Short mmCIF file of C-alpha atoms in Angstrom, two decimals:
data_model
loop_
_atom_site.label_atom_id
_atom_site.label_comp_id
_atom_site.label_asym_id
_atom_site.label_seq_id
_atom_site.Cartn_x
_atom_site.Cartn_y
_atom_site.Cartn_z
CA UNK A 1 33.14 2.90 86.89
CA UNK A 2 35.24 6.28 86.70
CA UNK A 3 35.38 8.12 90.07
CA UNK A 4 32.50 10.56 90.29
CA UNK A 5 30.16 12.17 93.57
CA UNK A 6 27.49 10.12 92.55
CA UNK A 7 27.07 6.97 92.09
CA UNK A 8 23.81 5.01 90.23
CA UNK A 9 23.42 1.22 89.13
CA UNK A 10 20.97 0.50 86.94
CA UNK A 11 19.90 -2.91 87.34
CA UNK A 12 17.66 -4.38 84.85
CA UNK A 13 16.18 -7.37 82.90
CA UNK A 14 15.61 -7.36 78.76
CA UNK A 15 14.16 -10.17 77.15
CA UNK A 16 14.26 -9.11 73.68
CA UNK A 17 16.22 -6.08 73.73
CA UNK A 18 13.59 -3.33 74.24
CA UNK A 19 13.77 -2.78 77.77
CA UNK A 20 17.71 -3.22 77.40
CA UNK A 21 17.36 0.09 75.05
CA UNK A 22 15.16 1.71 77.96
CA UNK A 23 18.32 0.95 80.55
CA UNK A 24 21.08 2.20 78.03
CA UNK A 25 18.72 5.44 77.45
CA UNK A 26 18.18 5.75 81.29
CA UNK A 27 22.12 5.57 81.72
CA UNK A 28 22.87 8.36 79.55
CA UNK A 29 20.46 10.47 81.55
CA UNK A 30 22.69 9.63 84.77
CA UNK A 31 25.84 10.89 83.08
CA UNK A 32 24.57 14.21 81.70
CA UNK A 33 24.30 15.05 85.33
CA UNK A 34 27.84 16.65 86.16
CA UNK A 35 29.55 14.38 89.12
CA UNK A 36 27.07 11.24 87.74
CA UNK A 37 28.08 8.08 86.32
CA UNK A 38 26.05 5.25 85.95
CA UNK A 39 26.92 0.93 85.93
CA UNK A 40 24.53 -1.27 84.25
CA UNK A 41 23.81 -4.78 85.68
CA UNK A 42 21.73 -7.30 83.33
CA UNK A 43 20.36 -9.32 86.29
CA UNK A 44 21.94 -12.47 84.30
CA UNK A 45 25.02 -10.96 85.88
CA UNK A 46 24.14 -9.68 89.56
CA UNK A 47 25.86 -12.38 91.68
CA UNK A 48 29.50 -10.39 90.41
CA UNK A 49 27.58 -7.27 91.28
CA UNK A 50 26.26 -7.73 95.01
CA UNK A 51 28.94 -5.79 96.78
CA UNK A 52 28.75 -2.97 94.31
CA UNK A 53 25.39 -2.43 94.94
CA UNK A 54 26.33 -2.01 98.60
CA UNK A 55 28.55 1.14 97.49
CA UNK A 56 26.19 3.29 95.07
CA UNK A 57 24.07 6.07 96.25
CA UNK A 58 21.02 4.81 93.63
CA UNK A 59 19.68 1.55 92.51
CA UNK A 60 17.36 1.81 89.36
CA UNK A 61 15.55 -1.04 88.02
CA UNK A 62 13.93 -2.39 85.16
CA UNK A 63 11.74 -4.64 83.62
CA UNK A 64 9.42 -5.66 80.73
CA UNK A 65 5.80 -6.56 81.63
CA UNK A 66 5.10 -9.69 80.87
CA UNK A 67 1.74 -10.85 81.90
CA UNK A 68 0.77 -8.42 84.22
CA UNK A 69 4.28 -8.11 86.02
CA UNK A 70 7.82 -8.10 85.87
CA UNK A 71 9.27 -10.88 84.08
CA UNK A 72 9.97 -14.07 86.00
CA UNK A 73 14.13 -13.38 85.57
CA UNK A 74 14.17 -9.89 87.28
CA UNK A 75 11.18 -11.53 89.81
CA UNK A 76 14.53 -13.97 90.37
CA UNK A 77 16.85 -10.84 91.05
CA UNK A 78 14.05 -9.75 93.51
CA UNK A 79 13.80 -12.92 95.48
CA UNK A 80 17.48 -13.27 95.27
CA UNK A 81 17.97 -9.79 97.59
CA UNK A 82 16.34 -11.48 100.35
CA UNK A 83 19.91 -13.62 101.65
CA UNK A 84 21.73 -11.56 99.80
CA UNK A 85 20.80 -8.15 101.09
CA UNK A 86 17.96 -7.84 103.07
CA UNK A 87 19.03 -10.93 105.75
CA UNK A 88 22.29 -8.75 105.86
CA UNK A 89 21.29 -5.82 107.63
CA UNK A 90 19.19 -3.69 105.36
CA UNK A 91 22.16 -2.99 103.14
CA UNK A 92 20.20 -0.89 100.64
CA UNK A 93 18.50 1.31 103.28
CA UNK A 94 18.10 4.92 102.82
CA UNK A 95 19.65 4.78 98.83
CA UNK A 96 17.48 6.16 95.95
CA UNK A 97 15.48 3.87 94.02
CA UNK A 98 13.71 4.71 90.90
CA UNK A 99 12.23 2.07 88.34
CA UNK A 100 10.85 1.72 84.61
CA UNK A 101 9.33 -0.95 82.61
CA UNK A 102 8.40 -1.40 78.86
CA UNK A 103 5.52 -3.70 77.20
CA UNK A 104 4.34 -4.12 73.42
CA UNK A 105 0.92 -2.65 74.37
CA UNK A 106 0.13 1.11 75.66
CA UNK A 107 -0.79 0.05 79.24
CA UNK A 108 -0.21 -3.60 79.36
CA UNK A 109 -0.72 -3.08 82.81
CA UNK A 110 2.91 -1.48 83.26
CA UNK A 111 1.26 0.53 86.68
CA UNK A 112 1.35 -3.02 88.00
CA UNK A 113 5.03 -3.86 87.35
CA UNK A 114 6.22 -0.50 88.97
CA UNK A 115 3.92 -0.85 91.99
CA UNK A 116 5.82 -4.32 92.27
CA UNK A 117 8.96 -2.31 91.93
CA UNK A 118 8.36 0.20 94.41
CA UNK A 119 7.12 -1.97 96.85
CA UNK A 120 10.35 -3.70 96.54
CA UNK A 121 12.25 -0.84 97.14
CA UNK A 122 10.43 0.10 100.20
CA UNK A 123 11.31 -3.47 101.59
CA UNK A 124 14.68 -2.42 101.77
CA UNK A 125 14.13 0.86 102.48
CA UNK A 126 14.69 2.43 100.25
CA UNK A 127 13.89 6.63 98.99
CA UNK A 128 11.45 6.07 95.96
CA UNK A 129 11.72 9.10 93.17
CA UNK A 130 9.00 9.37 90.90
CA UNK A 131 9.32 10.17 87.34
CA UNK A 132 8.47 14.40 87.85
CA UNK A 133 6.69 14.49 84.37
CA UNK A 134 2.70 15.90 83.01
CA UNK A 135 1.06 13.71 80.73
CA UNK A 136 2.86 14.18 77.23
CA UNK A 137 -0.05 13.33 75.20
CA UNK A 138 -3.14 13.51 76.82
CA UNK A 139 -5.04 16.44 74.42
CA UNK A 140 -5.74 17.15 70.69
CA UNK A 141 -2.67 19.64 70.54
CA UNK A 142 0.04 17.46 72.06
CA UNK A 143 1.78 14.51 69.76
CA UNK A 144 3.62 11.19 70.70
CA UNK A 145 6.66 12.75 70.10
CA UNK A 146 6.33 14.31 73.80
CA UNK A 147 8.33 12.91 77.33
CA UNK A 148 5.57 10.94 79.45
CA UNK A 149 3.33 9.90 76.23
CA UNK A 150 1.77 7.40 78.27
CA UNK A 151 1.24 9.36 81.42
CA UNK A 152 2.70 7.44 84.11
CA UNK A 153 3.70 9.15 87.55
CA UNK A 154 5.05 6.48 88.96
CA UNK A 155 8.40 5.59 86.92
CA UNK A 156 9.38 5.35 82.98
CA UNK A 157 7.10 3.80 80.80
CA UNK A 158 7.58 2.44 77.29
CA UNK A 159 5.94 0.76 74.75
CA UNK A 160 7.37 -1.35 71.91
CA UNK A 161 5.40 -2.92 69.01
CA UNK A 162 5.77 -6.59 69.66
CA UNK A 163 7.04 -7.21 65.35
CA UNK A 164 9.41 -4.49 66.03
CA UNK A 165 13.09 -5.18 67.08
CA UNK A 166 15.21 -3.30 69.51
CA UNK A 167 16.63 -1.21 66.74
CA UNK A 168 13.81 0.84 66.30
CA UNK A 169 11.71 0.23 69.41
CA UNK A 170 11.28 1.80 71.31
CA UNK A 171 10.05 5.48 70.36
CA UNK A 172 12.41 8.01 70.69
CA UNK A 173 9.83 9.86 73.43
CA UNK A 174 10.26 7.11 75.47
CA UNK A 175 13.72 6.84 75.11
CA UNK A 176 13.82 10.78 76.60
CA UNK A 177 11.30 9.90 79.24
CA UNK A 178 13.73 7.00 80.24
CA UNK A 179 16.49 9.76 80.00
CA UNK A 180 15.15 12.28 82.21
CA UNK A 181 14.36 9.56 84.76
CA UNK A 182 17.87 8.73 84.83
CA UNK A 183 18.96 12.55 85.56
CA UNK A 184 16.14 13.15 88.10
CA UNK A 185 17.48 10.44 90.36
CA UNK A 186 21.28 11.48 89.87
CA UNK A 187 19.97 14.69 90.92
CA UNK A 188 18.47 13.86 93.68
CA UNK A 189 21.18 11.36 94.83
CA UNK A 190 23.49 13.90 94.75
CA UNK A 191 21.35 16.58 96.96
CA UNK A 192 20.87 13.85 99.32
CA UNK A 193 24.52 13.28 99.35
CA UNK A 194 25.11 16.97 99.75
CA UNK A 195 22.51 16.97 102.49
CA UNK A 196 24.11 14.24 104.75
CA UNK A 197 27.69 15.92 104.37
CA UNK A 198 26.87 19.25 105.29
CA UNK A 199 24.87 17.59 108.60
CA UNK A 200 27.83 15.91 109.11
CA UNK A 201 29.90 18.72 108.97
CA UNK A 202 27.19 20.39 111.54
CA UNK A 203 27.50 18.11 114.07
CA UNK A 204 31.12 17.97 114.10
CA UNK A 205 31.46 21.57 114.44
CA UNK A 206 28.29 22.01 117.55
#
């Protein structure tokens, strides 16, 4: 990870390759924000990845639905921040979290994997950003081909036919919706950051 003023890990979970496209797409967003750069942790991989965690200024995650929630191997990651960060002081506290999720159907009750996110992120509290976004397609006029297709509020939402690989799936709207997730939350990682120096630099001076 190159030296930059803001720092966001993007932590995630693919089981086919869809929702790995999703985390690659939400990365790029990160680095088109000046001073960004983004790492991204398959949670195969998170016990070499514990003490970077500790040192970036946002945590994304991601997950497919499966069933009606995240899958069972990012539901591991989850379980796994309990010793490993949560018994250890609230390690995470007070960093931006952001999440996004991708299933073969339109809803496939997604809402319910990113209210699992969030939730998580508030148990180590954490600053939840939501994805900023309208509907994209919600009216005669508007087309798929438009950010927030789906219209989800809470996070990044995408939706992959289940016969289609990861080459093609999924859409290229979703792919910008992930995107412009990943650039809200660099954003606002950064103002925070900007916010706590200056306050610093307040109280040092009074």
């Amino acid at each position: 990870m190159t030296s930059s003023n803001c720092r966001v890990a993007i932590v995630f979970h693919s089981g086919f390759g869809h929702t790995a496209k999703q985390a690659l797409a939400v990365a790029r967003g990160v680095r088109s924000v000046a001073g960004a750069d983004s790492i991204l942790i398959p949670v195969e991989d998170i016990d070499q990845h514990w003490d970077a965690l500790e040192q970036v200024d946002a945590i994304i995650f991601g997950a497919p639905t499966y069933m009606g929630s995240a899958s069972a191997q990012f539901k591991g990651f989850m379980d796994a921040t309990s010793p490993n960060v949560f018994a250890k002081g609230a390690k995470w506290a007070n960093k931006v979290a952001a999440g996004f999720t991708n299933a073969a159907s339109r809803s496939g009750d997604k809402l319910a994997t990113l209210q699992q996110i969030a939730i998580f992120a508030a148990q180590h509290g954490m600053h939840w950003i939501n994805l900023g976004l309208p509907p994209g397609h919600n009216n005669s006029k508007s087309t798929e081909d438009t950010l927030n297709r789906h219209g989800y509020f809470l996070g990044a939402a995408a939706q992959s036919d289940a016969d289609v690989s990861a080459e093609v799936a999924p859409p290229s709207a979703d792919l910008r919706t992930a995107e412009h997730l990943g650039a809200r939350v660099a954003e606002v990682a950064q103002q925070l950051s900007a916010g706590r120096h200056a306050l610093k630099q307040l109280k040092e001076a009074t």
